[in-house]
Each structure stands twice: as C-alpha cells, then as structure tokens.
Coordinates of C-alpha atoms and ligand atoms in Angstrom, one line a residue:
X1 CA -3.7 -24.7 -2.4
X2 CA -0.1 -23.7 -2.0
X3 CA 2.2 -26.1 -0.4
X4 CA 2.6 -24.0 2.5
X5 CA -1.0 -23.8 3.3
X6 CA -1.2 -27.5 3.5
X7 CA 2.1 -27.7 5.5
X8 CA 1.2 -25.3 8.4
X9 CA -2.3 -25.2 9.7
X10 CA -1.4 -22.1 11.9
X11 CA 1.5 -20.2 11.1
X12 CA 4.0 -19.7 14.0
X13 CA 7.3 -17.7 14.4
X14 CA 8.5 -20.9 14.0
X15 CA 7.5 -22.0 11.2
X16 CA 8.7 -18.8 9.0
X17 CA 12.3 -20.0 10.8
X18 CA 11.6 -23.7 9.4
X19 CA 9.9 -22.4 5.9
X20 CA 13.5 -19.8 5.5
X21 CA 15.7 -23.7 6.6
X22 CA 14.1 -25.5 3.8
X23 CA 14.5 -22.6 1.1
X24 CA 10.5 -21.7 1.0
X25 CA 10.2 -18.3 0.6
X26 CA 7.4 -16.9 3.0
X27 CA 4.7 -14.8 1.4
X28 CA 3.5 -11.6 3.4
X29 CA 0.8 -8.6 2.6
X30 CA -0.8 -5.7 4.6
X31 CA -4.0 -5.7 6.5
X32 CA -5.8 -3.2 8.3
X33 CA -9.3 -4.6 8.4
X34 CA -11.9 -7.2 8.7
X35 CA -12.7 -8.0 5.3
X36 CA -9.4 -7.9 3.5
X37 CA -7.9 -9.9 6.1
X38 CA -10.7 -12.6 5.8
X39 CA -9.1 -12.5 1.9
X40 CA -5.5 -12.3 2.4
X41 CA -5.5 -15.1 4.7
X42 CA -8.3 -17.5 2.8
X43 CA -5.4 -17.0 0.0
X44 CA -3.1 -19.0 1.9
X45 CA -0.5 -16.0 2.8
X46 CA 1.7 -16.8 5.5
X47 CA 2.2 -13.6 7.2
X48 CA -0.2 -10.3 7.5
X49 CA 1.1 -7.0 8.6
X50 CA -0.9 -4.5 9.9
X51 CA 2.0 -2.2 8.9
X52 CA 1.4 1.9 10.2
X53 CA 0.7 2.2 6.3
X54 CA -2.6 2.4 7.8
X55 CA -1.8 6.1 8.2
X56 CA -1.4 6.7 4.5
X57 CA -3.6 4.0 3.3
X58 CA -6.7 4.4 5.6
X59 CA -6.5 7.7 7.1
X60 CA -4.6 9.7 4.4
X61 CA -1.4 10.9 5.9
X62 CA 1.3 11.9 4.2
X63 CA 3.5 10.2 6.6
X64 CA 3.4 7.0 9.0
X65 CA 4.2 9.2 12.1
X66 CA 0.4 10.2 12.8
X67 CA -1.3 7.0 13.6
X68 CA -1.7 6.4 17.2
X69 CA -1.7 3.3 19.1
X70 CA -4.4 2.9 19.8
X71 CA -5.7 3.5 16.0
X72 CA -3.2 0.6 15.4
X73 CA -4.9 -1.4 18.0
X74 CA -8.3 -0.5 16.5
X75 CA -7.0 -2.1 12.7
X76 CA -5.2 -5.0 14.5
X77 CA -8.0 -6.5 16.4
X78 CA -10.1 -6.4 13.1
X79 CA -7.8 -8.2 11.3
X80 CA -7.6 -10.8 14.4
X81 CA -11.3 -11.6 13.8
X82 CA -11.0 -12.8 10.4
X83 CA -7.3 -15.1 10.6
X84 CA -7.2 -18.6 10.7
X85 CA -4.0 -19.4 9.3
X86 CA -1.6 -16.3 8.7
X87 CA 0.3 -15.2 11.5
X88 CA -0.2 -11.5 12.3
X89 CA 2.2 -9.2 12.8
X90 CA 1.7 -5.4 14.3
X91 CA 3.6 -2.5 13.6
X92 CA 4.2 -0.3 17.1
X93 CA 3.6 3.1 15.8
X94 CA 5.7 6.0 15.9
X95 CA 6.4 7.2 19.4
X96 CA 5.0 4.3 21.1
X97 CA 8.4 2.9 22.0
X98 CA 11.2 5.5 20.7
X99 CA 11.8 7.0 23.9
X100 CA 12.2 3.6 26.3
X101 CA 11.9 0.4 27.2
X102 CA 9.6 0.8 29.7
X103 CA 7.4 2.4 27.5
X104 CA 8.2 0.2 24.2
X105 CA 7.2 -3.0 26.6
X106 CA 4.1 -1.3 27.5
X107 CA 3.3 -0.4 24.3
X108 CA 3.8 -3.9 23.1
X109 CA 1.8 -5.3 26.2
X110 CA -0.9 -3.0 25.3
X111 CA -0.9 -4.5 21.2
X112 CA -0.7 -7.9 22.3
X113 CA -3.4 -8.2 25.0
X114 CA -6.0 -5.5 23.3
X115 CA -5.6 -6.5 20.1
X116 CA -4.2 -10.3 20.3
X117 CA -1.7 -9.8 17.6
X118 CA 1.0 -12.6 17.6
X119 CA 3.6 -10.7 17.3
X120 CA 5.3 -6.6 16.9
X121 CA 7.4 -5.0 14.2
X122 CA 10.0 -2.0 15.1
X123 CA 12.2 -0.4 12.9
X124 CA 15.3 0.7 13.6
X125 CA 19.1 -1.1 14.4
X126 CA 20.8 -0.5 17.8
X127 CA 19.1 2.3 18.7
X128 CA 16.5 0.1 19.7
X129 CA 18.1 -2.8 21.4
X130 CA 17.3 -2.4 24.5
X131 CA 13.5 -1.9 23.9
X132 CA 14.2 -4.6 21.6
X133 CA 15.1 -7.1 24.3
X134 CA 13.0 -6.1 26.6
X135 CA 10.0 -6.9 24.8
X136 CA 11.1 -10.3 23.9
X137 CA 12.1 -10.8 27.3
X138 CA 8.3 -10.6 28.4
X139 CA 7.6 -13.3 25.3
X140 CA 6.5 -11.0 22.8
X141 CA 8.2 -12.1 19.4
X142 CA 9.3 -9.1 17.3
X143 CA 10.0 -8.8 13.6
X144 CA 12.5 -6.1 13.3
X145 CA 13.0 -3.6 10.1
X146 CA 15.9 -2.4 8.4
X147 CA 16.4 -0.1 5.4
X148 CA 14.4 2.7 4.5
X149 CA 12.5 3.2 7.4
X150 CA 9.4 5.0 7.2
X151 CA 8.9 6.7 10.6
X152 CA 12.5 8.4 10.4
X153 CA 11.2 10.3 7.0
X154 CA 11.9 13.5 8.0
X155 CA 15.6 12.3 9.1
X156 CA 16.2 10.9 5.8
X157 CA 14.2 13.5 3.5
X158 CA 13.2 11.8 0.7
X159 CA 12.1 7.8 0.4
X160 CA 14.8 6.6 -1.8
X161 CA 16.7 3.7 -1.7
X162 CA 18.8 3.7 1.4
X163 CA 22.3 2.1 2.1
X164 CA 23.9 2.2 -1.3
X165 CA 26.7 4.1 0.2
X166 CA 29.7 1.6 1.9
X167 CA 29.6 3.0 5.5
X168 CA 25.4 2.8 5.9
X169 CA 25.4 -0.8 4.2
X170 CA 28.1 -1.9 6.7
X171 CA 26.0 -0.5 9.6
X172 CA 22.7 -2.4 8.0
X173 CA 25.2 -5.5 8.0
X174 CA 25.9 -5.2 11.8
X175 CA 22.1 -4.1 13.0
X176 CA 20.7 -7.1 11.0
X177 CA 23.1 -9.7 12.8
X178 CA 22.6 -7.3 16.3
X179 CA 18.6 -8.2 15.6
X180 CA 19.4 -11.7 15.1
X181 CA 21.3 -11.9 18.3
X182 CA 18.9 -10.0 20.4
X183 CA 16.2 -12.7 19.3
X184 CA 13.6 -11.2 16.6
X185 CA 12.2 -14.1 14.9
X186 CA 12.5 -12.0 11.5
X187 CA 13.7 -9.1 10.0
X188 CA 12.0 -6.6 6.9
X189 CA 14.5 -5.2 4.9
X190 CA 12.7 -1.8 2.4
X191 CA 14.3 -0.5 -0.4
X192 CA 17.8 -1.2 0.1
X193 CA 20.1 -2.7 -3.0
X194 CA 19.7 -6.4 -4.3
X195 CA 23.0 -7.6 -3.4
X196 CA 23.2 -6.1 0.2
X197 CA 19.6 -7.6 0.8
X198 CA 21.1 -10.8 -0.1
X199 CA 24.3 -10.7 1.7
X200 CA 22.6 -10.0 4.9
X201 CA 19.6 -13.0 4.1
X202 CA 23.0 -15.3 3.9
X203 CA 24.4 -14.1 7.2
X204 CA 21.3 -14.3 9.1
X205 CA 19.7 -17.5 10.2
X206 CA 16.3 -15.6 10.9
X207 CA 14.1 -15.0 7.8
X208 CA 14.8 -11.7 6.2
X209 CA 11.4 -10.4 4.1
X210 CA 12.0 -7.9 1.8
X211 CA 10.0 -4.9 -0.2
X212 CA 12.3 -3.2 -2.6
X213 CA 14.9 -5.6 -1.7
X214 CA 15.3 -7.7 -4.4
X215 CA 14.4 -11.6 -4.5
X216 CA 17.9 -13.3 -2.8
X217 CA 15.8 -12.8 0.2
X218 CA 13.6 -15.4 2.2
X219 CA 10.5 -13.7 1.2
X220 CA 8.1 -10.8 0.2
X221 CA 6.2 -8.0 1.4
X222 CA 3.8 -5.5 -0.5
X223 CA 1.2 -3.3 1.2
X224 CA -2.2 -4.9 -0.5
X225 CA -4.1 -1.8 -1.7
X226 CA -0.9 -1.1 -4.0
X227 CA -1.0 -4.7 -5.3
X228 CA -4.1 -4.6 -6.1
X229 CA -4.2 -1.5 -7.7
X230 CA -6.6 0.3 -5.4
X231 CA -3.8 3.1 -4.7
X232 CA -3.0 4.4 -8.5
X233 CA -0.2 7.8 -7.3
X234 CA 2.3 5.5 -5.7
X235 CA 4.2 3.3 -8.3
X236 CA 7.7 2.4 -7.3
X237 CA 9.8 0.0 -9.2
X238 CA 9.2 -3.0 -6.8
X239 CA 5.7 -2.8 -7.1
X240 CA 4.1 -5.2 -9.4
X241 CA 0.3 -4.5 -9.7
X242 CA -1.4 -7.7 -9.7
X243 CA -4.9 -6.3 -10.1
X244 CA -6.3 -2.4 -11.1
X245 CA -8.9 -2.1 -9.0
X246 CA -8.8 1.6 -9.1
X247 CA -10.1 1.6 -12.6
X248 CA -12.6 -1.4 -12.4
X249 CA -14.4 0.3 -8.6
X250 CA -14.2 3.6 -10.9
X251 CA -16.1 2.0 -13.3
X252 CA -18.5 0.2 -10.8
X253 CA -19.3 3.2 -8.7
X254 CA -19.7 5.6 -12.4
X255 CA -22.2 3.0 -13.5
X256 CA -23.9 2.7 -9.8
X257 CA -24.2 6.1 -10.2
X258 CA -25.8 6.1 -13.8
X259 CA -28.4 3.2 -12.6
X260 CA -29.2 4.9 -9.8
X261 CA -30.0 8.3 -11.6
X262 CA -31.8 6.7 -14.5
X263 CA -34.4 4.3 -12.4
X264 CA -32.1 1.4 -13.8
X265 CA -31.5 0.2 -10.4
X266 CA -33.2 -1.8 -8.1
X267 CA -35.5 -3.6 -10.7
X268 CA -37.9 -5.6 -9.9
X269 CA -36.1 -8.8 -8.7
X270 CA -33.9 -6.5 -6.9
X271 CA -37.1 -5.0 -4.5
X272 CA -39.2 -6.9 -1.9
Ligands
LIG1 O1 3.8 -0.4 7.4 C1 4.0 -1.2 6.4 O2 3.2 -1.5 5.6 C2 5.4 -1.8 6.4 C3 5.8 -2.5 5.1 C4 6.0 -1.6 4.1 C5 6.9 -3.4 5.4 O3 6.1 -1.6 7.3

C-alpha cells in the first residue's frame, strides 16, 4: 500500500495542498467509467480526472470540443459509483462555461449536483477569471489548466509543446499565480518545457500536476488507456506505457474468436 493511501482515507483538496507542503508528489489518472474507476482508485491513486479525453478516448473524436455536458455528466457519475478514496475531479467541457459566468456556475452546479463530482477543471488563464471566481464563490473547488490546452486546438493548430517562446512563458507565469490567487486548489500544467513547469511549481503554493511537464512538479497525470497501452496511434514523449494491452486484448479477442469458431469454447465445465 503506498504511503499516501494509508495517510488519507478520503482524499480532499486539502490534502493534495498538505501532500504538495511535505514534498509528496500526488499521483493522478483518467476515468470515464465504472469499472476502470473501481481500478484506478483500489490502486491507491490520489486523484481521478474524468478529463473531456472522453471525447477521443470513448467516443472517437478527433478533438475534445464535441463532448457535451451532459455526456461528461454521464462518465462522471459512473466513476462516482466506484470511488472510495480518490478525489474526482471533472472537466467542464467545451462551451459549457466560455461564454460567462453565469453560465460557467451553472454548468458547474449542474456537474456537481448531477453527477457529485468533488470538484471542476477549466483551462484557460485570465480569460476565465471571472467564471473562475464565481464558481468557487458558490464552494465548488476548481483545478485550473495551463499549457497546451486542448479545447483551444484549432487556435493553436497543432498539439506541440506550448510556451517555449519568452513572451507566452511569462504570460503562463502570471496566469498560474492569477489561478492561485483567485483560489483553485490546483493547477495542470500539459506539455509546456521542464524548467518553466518547475519555476511556476516553485512560485505557487497550490499543487501544480503536470503531463508533458517534466518531473520538478508536485505530481503526475496520464490519461489511463494510453498508460496502459489500450490506445497504440498516440505516443508522445511523456508517455511511458506501463502495460500493452492493445496487443494482449488483440490476442484474447483473435483467440475468442478461434475457440468460438472451432467448438473449443464453452467446454463442458464451462456449460450448465
Ligand atoms: O482531459 C484530460 O484527460 C486532461 C488531461 C490530459 C490533463 O485534461
């Protein structure tokens, strides 16, 4: 058992903030569903994120824009029936909360009581703030996100590694301690340079989890069916594969197949 799964029965906002005070780095992977939360969470990981990866990783899409709230309700609320420990954080999807506060509350509202989520993830710096605040002003806790962020795609063009340039780093800089300020428990910082990610982890006193973001931050975050080698097309160089499931479910479906075809399967101790 690791030692943070013996320190924290439940893991709270505050606890990531105590974990990131006494230098342990907090551990973090995707969810969108029942059964892979039930395993995520047995494991002892502190934090699961039903990220809007759902839209590439369950539905298909190219991009993160498509999924809906309520699709991201849908995934959330599955994952809340298998958690005991992890603390689960929601993404608010594209265009649930872009266009104001009003809405981005609502939006948030509508995650936390439908789904009972503990807590929402936005991306974006000051263009957000207010929707930002409001939010936590109604006691919703919100994990921002920084970097290369995933529903401004088609503003960016590609998915490479953002803020390598002076001016963008500085504005990172100023949106991570703006974030901090405005109250977000935490902050995920994607693909951006080693030494930036770690700059910004030592001027924050909020945890700052990063994916692509080297390790001089206060902790990690991969989407699951990458680490576990499910997905196969997507391998960036942060992405350590700890499993390849792709190959061995290959294998276990080809041979289903075969058993299936050749009378193999069910024997007789596998029949009433
Ligand atoms: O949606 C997601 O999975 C995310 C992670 C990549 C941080 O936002």
């Amino acid at each position: 058992m690791s030692v943070a799964k013996k320190e924290y029965k439940r893991v709270t906002v505050k606890s990531l903030i105590d974990m990131k005070k006494r230098g342990e780095k907090i551990s973090m992977l995707t969810a969108y569903d029942y059964t892979m939360a039930k395993i995520v969470d047995g494991a002892g990981i502190d934090v699961i994120l039903v990220g809007d990866s759902a839209s590439n990783v369950m539905a298909g899409h190219e991009t993160t824009l498509p999924i809906t709230l309520d699709q991201m309700i849908y995934h959330a609320s599955s994952v809340i029936r298998a958690i005991e420990r992890a603390l689960v954080v929601v993404d608010l999807p594209f265009g649930s909360y872009q266009s104001d506060p009003k809405e981005a509350l609502r939006s948030a509202i509508r995650i936390m009581k439908e789904s009972g989520g503990h807590a929402v993830k936005m991306e974006g710096g000051k263009e957000v703030k207010e929707s930002i605040k409001r939010i936590l002003h109604a006691g919703i806790p919100v994990m921002g996100h920084l970097g290369l962020t995933p529903q401004s795609i088609y503003k960016f063009g590609t998915y490479t590694v953002r803020a390598k340039e002076e001016q963008e780093a500085q504005r990172l800089k100023e949106d991570a301690l703006m974030l901090e300020k405005a109250g977000c428990f935490a902050i995920v910082l994607e693909k951006i340079p080693a030494k930036l990610a770690q700059e910004v982890a030592q001027s924050v006193s909020i945890p700052v989890i990063g994916i692509g973001a080297g390790a001089g931050v206060d902790g990690q975050v991969l989407v699951t069916h990458d680490m576990v080698g499910m997905t196969h097309e997507f391998n960036p160089r942060f992405l350590r594969r700890y499993m390849n499931l792709y190959e061995e479910m290959t294998n276990a479906f080809t041979q289903y197949g075969e058993d299936v075809k050749s009378g193999d399967f069910p024997n007789d101790s596998e029949q009433y």
